Amino acid sequence: MKSTKFSELSQEQVDRKWWEIGDFFRRNSLWMLMYCTGCCAIELPPAMTSAYDMERLGMGPMATPRQADILLVSGYLSLKTLRRLIYTYEQMSEPKYVVGLGSCTINGGIYHDSHAVINQLDQYVPVDVYVAGCMPNTEAVMNGFVDLMDAIKHKTANGWKKYRDNYDWYRQNQIASLGEVEVHDEFHE
Amino acid sequence: MMNSTNNALEVITLVESKYNVVKTEHISKYQVAFEVIREDIHSMLNFLKNSGWKQLSYLSAIDWPEEDKMELVYIVFNWDKGVHIQIRSKIDRENPEMDSILPIFPGCKYYEREAHEFFGIVFHGNPDSMKQLILEGWDDIPPLRKDFDPRAYSEAHFPQREYTETFIELNQQESKQEKRAARQAHIDEVRKGGKK
Ligand code: SF4
């Protein structure tokens, strides 16, 4: 009887194969945690409902950070929200991806000179895909999701690894803008 | 059927007969504004509450740095008459303080907290008013004061994205106003067939 012979694969190669398989399934079933802080969030109802029907791409909303793959930041973030966003991001399990909607997340948009909101999201958490526009139209939002899927396929959606490797740098930026990342309010104490 | 114009006028007569009003403004059919001295605010709010203005819609402040005054604004609403009343009073700007209206309108709790945070006004008698509400760990002067510079704060605290190239420069464009006017004149001329 002829025996089936496989060439020996190193542990690294085996791991990479498994990651490729994992990535295939991951990118075809992305669950989003929508952090709708800004007005860009108004583009999500048409993206989710029958007009553009996000579910045909295998995407759906998720209720808790621990079960979600994507953190969707729609628009401007005040300092108060940024603290909660960092909490949320750190609760998510890896691999995790961040999508930033709107010019507010890119460079501050029309709120670039406001005392209340940050100007650049990627200083605090790594962003994998930005969708530009104020607000971006729904086609652009959908295109952003497709771009993210491509990035996962080509292994360029590495934000979560960057966060892990450069944690000190991110932490330093967070502290420089926020003073303190820990939340002290009536609900946390 | 109630006549709302009369409602507003009624309010003016009613309030002016009882209080020394510095200034009255009849803004619209449904809005009246009174400027009063600071000592009158509590009794006036009490009186209005008993006359049907049961809802405190808003409480905030305006900063007037030229006059060196801080103006408190209380807005109350009557659901039967549909009339909003604004009560305004100027207080000292340097150490703004006021007695809380918590015993009259308990709903003022959060408005006073907000006013403390954004304008630095101290409300005596409201135990929560010094707690932080929206701004956490704020390290500057209250941000809605006119002498606060939001741009400088933003530049000092938040990293700005650097661009190496200027992609669109809308500010330096020449004005199209003259061209537009000339075109419009031409259109008018053609329309009238060259006649004046
Ligand atoms: S980019 Fe525009 S639409 Fe989006 S949150 Fe900012 S201001 Fe709102």
PDB file of C-alpha atoms in Angstrom, chain A residues 17 19 42 53-54 69 83 86 116 130 133 175:
ATOM      1  CA  LYS A  17      -1.259  27.968   7.529  1.00  0.00           C
ATOM      2  CA  TRP A  19      -3.562  31.716  10.569  1.00  0.00           C
ATOM      3  CA  ILE A  42     -25.809  58.335  10.673  1.00  0.00           C
ATOM      4  CA  ASP A  53     -27.060  45.333   3.481  1.00  0.00           C
ATOM      5  CA  MET A  54     -23.791  44.862   5.289  1.00  0.00           C
ATOM      6  CA  ASP A  69     -13.668  41.888  15.878  1.00  0.00           C
ATOM      7  CA  ARG A  83     -11.027  57.069  27.965  1.00  0.00           C
ATOM      8  CA  ILE A  86      -9.392  52.816  25.275  1.00  0.00           C
ATOM      9  CA  ALA A 116     -13.004  69.052  23.843  1.00  0.00           C
ATOM     10  CA  TYR A 130      -9.740  55.240   7.650  1.00  0.00           C
ATOM     11  CA  GLY A 133     -15.308  62.385   4.270  1.00  0.00           C
ATOM     12  CA  ILE A 175      -1.335  60.078  29.072  1.00  0.00           C
TER      13      ILE A 175
END
